[in-house]
């Protein structure tokens, strides 16, 4: 009897259904569609539009994400995590630290990092421990990129990591009211102009002070 009782939890565990492959694909499609629509229309875009863009029904969307906050949480988490991965890939691919920074900036645009900015307001729980951990991981990774490029004399010294993150968020979102289906070609063009302005030696004197992470967090 004891052996039967001991094996019962294992049998129950084996019977626990795993998410089907099609269910996982649907969830991934929803997150990808939400990421795109949040960039284009802002975080208040109708969830019907997210479902339509993902090619799923509303019931499928709400089965995966019961409300807007749950979907926004997942999008922010996914974008932040994937963007940090792009830092690590850039460092591995480029021996020149400024080339690594440039590669990351363009890759971050492809990850739709601009989707993060409008989400961090309103009723969204930006202080969720899971999100804070991913944000710290991203900030530390980008800070390392900036410090290496600066130490190598390849990056102007009057900027900080916050300047890079702010510019990324601003330059990777379409202007309000502008319907441009091919916005990426302008995004990468303008990001390259920004990168040219970061390279040392500096060609101008910047007004104000550098945007450090502390300044961004304090909102001052």
Tab-separated table of C-alpha atoms in Angstrom:
chain	number	residue	atom	x	y	z
A	1	UNK	CA	0.000	0.000	0.000
A	2	UNK	CA	2.860	2.345	0.856
A	3	UNK	CA	4.479	1.837	-2.549
A	4	UNK	CA	1.188	2.577	-4.289
A	5	UNK	CA	0.717	5.759	-2.237
A	6	UNK	CA	4.268	6.835	-2.912
A	7	UNK	CA	3.892	6.493	-6.637
A	8	UNK	CA	0.517	8.214	-6.787
A	9	UNK	CA	1.912	11.793	-6.803
A	10	UNK	CA	4.330	10.863	-9.584
A	11	UNK	CA	1.520	9.386	-11.636
A	12	UNK	CA	-0.582	12.497	-11.057
A	13	UNK	CA	2.343	14.675	-12.060
A	14	UNK	CA	2.788	12.692	-15.272
A	15	UNK	CA	-0.889	13.188	-16.058
A	16	UNK	CA	-0.651	16.987	-15.716
A	17	UNK	CA	-1.305	18.234	-19.247
A	18	UNK	CA	1.345	20.356	-20.873
A	19	UNK	CA	0.346	23.278	-23.091
A	20	UNK	CA	-0.186	22.092	-26.643
A	21	UNK	CA	2.161	23.358	-29.328
A	22	UNK	CA	-0.668	25.241	-31.049
A	23	UNK	CA	-1.620	26.908	-27.747
A	24	UNK	CA	1.967	28.061	-27.232
A	25	UNK	CA	2.085	29.379	-30.796
A	26	UNK	CA	-1.145	31.300	-30.241
A	27	UNK	CA	0.259	32.869	-27.085
A	28	UNK	CA	3.448	33.877	-28.888
A	29	UNK	CA	1.442	35.358	-31.775
A	30	UNK	CA	-0.637	37.406	-29.354
A	31	UNK	CA	2.442	38.823	-27.603
A	32	UNK	CA	4.082	39.655	-30.939
A	33	UNK	CA	0.917	41.343	-32.230
A	34	UNK	CA	0.516	43.294	-29.001
A	35	UNK	CA	4.119	44.464	-29.212
A	36	UNK	CA	3.546	45.764	-32.740
A	37	UNK	CA	0.208	47.434	-32.039
A	38	UNK	CA	1.439	49.030	-28.805
A	39	UNK	CA	4.229	50.683	-30.792
A	40	UNK	CA	1.880	51.853	-33.540
A	41	UNK	CA	-1.150	52.927	-31.510
A	42	UNK	CA	-0.093	53.031	-27.864
A	43	UNK	CA	-0.910	50.706	-24.951
A	44	UNK	CA	-4.626	51.559	-25.050
A	45	UNK	CA	-5.149	49.992	-28.473
A	46	UNK	CA	-8.372	47.904	-28.508
A	47	UNK	CA	-7.605	44.290	-27.659
A	48	UNK	CA	-9.869	43.311	-30.555
A	49	UNK	CA	-7.202	44.799	-32.836
A	50	UNK	CA	-4.491	42.781	-31.084
A	51	UNK	CA	-6.489	39.585	-31.599
A	52	UNK	CA	-7.128	40.459	-35.247
A	53	UNK	CA	-3.432	41.177	-35.849
A	54	UNK	CA	-2.487	37.899	-34.155
A	55	UNK	CA	-4.976	35.937	-36.264
A	56	UNK	CA	-6.819	34.540	-33.244
A	57	UNK	CA	-10.279	34.988	-31.796
A	58	UNK	CA	-11.044	37.190	-28.818
A	59	UNK	CA	-11.764	34.120	-26.710
A	60	UNK	CA	-8.253	32.821	-27.372
A	61	UNK	CA	-6.721	36.148	-26.398
A	62	UNK	CA	-8.650	36.339	-23.112
A	63	UNK	CA	-7.956	32.694	-22.351
A	64	UNK	CA	-4.231	33.516	-22.399
A	65	UNK	CA	-4.452	37.035	-20.958
A	66	UNK	CA	-7.548	37.761	-18.848
A	67	UNK	CA	-7.078	41.537	-18.975
A	68	UNK	CA	-4.958	44.303	-20.497
A	69	UNK	CA	-2.609	44.431	-17.512
A	70	UNK	CA	-1.688	40.752	-17.911
A	71	UNK	CA	-0.969	41.215	-21.617
A	72	UNK	CA	1.033	44.395	-21.039
A	73	UNK	CA	3.087	42.644	-18.359
A	74	UNK	CA	3.967	39.841	-20.756
A	75	UNK	CA	4.879	42.230	-23.593
A	76	UNK	CA	7.134	44.351	-21.391
A	77	UNK	CA	8.797	41.242	-19.989
A	78	UNK	CA	9.347	39.762	-23.455
A	79	UNK	CA	10.674	42.967	-25.021
A	80	UNK	CA	13.016	43.654	-22.106
A	81	UNK	CA	14.388	40.110	-22.027
A	82	UNK	CA	14.863	39.873	-25.796
A	83	UNK	CA	16.549	43.287	-25.908
A	84	UNK	CA	19.048	42.192	-23.253
A	85	UNK	CA	19.797	39.133	-25.360
A	86	UNK	CA	20.639	41.480	-28.234
A	87	UNK	CA	23.276	43.177	-26.027
A	88	UNK	CA	24.972	39.850	-25.381
A	89	UNK	CA	24.878	38.945	-29.071
A	90	UNK	CA	26.386	42.310	-30.051
A	91	UNK	CA	29.254	41.913	-27.593
A	92	UNK	CA	29.965	38.399	-28.889
A	93	UNK	CA	29.860	39.487	-32.549
A	94	UNK	CA	31.898	42.727	-32.425
A	95	UNK	CA	35.405	43.215	-31.066
A	96	UNK	CA	35.142	47.009	-31.431
A	97	UNK	CA	33.021	48.271	-28.494
A	98	UNK	CA	31.449	51.094	-30.502
A	99	UNK	CA	30.511	48.653	-33.270
A	100	UNK	CA	28.918	46.468	-30.570
A	101	UNK	CA	26.943	49.453	-29.285
A	102	UNK	CA	25.805	50.293	-32.813
A	103	UNK	CA	24.758	46.712	-33.516
A	104	UNK	CA	22.767	46.645	-30.293
A	105	UNK	CA	20.972	49.942	-31.005
A	106	UNK	CA	19.734	48.710	-34.387
A	107	UNK	CA	18.798	45.289	-32.964
A	108	UNK	CA	16.882	46.933	-30.108
A	109	UNK	CA	14.817	48.831	-32.676
A	110	UNK	CA	13.905	45.529	-34.333
A	111	UNK	CA	12.758	44.229	-30.937
A	112	UNK	CA	10.330	47.190	-30.740
A	113	UNK	CA	11.895	48.617	-27.595
A	114	UNK	CA	9.798	51.720	-28.210
A	115	UNK	CA	6.808	49.684	-27.012
A	116	UNK	CA	8.091	49.957	-23.441
A	117	UNK	CA	7.872	53.708	-22.908
A	118	UNK	CA	4.088	54.325	-22.988
A	119	UNK	CA	3.436	51.201	-20.923
A	120	UNK	CA	5.284	52.409	-17.854
A	121	UNK	CA	2.476	54.729	-16.762
A	122	UNK	CA	-1.138	54.549	-15.744
A	123	UNK	CA	-2.368	51.393	-14.052
A	124	UNK	CA	0.516	49.212	-15.180
A	125	UNK	CA	2.536	47.637	-12.337
A	126	UNK	CA	6.017	48.678	-13.394
A	127	UNK	CA	7.390	47.640	-9.981
A	128	UNK	CA	6.513	43.970	-10.350
A	129	UNK	CA	9.572	41.994	-9.090
A	130	UNK	CA	9.824	39.995	-12.316
A	131	UNK	CA	9.900	43.165	-14.404
A	132	UNK	CA	12.316	44.945	-12.084
A	133	UNK	CA	14.759	42.051	-12.370
A	134	UNK	CA	14.614	42.104	-16.181
A	135	UNK	CA	14.953	45.889	-16.263
A	136	UNK	CA	18.051	45.747	-14.072
A	137	UNK	CA	19.526	43.071	-16.322
A	138	UNK	CA	18.968	45.256	-19.384
A	139	UNK	CA	20.294	48.415	-17.750
A	140	UNK	CA	23.431	46.684	-16.532
A	141	UNK	CA	24.056	45.158	-19.946
A	142	UNK	CA	23.657	48.487	-21.798
A	143	UNK	CA	25.723	50.261	-19.153
A	144	UNK	CA	28.513	47.775	-19.781
A	145	UNK	CA	28.345	48.496	-23.525
A	146	UNK	CA	28.549	52.252	-22.918
A	147	UNK	CA	31.419	51.979	-20.434
A	148	UNK	CA	33.495	49.774	-22.740
A	149	UNK	CA	33.015	52.072	-25.718
A	150	UNK	CA	33.863	55.101	-23.591
A	151	UNK	CA	36.967	53.463	-22.082
A	152	UNK	CA	38.176	52.615	-25.583
A	153	UNK	CA	37.909	56.278	-26.584
A	154	UNK	CA	35.230	55.455	-29.154
A	155	UNK	CA	32.283	57.121	-27.398
A	156	UNK	CA	31.952	60.750	-26.389
A	157	UNK	CA	32.287	61.208	-22.634
A	158	UNK	CA	29.486	63.706	-22.008
A	159	UNK	CA	26.676	61.157	-22.317
A	160	UNK	CA	25.367	58.358	-20.085
A	161	UNK	CA	23.464	55.123	-20.570
A	162	UNK	CA	20.179	56.955	-20.046
A	163	UNK	CA	20.851	59.060	-23.142
A	164	UNK	CA	21.039	55.873	-25.205
A	165	UNK	CA	17.858	54.402	-23.724
A	166	UNK	CA	15.856	57.624	-24.060
A	167	UNK	CA	16.910	58.083	-27.688
A	168	UNK	CA	15.998	54.485	-28.459
A	169	UNK	CA	12.519	54.894	-27.001
A	170	UNK	CA	11.953	58.140	-28.895
A	171	UNK	CA	13.340	57.089	-32.253
A	172	UNK	CA	11.644	53.703	-32.459
A	173	UNK	CA	8.038	54.917	-32.238
A	174	UNK	CA	6.053	56.423	-35.131
A	175	UNK	CA	4.905	60.011	-34.749
A	176	UNK	CA	1.311	60.236	-33.443
A	177	UNK	CA	-1.233	60.254	-36.239
A	178	UNK	CA	1.269	59.150	-38.880
A	179	UNK	CA	0.294	55.965	-40.671
A	180	UNK	CA	3.539	54.666	-42.118
A	181	UNK	CA	3.615	50.923	-42.849
A	182	UNK	CA	7.349	50.989	-43.612
A	183	UNK	CA	8.510	52.977	-40.575
A	184	UNK	CA	11.533	50.706	-40.019
A	185	UNK	CA	13.515	52.185	-42.890
A	186	UNK	CA	13.215	55.624	-41.310
A	187	UNK	CA	13.885	54.284	-37.824
A	188	UNK	CA	17.229	52.735	-38.736
A	189	UNK	CA	18.208	55.797	-40.763
A	190	UNK	CA	17.582	58.118	-37.818
A	191	UNK	CA	19.237	55.754	-35.354
A	192	UNK	CA	22.372	55.843	-37.492
A	193	UNK	CA	22.360	59.638	-37.363
A	194	UNK	CA	22.096	59.373	-33.583
A	195	UNK	CA	24.995	56.903	-33.453
A	196	UNK	CA	27.157	59.195	-35.590
A	197	UNK	CA	26.554	61.891	-32.982
A	198	UNK	CA	27.692	59.577	-30.179
A	199	UNK	CA	31.049	58.728	-31.693
A	200	UNK	CA	34.216	60.324	-30.337
A	201	UNK	CA	35.666	62.834	-30.831
A	202	UNK	CA	32.575	64.899	-30.064
A	203	UNK	CA	31.691	67.428	-32.732
A	204	UNK	CA	29.603	69.671	-30.470
A	205	UNK	CA	28.923	70.564	-26.873
A	206	UNK	CA	25.720	69.076	-25.546
A	207	UNK	CA	23.344	71.275	-23.545
A	208	UNK	CA	22.272	70.166	-20.092
A	209	UNK	CA	23.641	67.141	-18.272
A	210	UNK	CA	23.913	63.455	-19.119
A	211	UNK	CA	20.852	61.262	-18.534
A	212	UNK	CA	22.000	58.773	-15.924
A	213	UNK	CA	19.887	55.850	-14.790
A	214	UNK	CA	19.429	57.597	-11.435
A	215	UNK	CA	17.986	60.676	-13.156
A	216	UNK	CA	15.589	58.551	-15.222
A	217	UNK	CA	14.391	56.623	-12.176
A	218	UNK	CA	13.827	59.733	-10.105
A	219	UNK	CA	11.966	61.515	-12.911
A	220	UNK	CA	13.896	64.743	-12.279
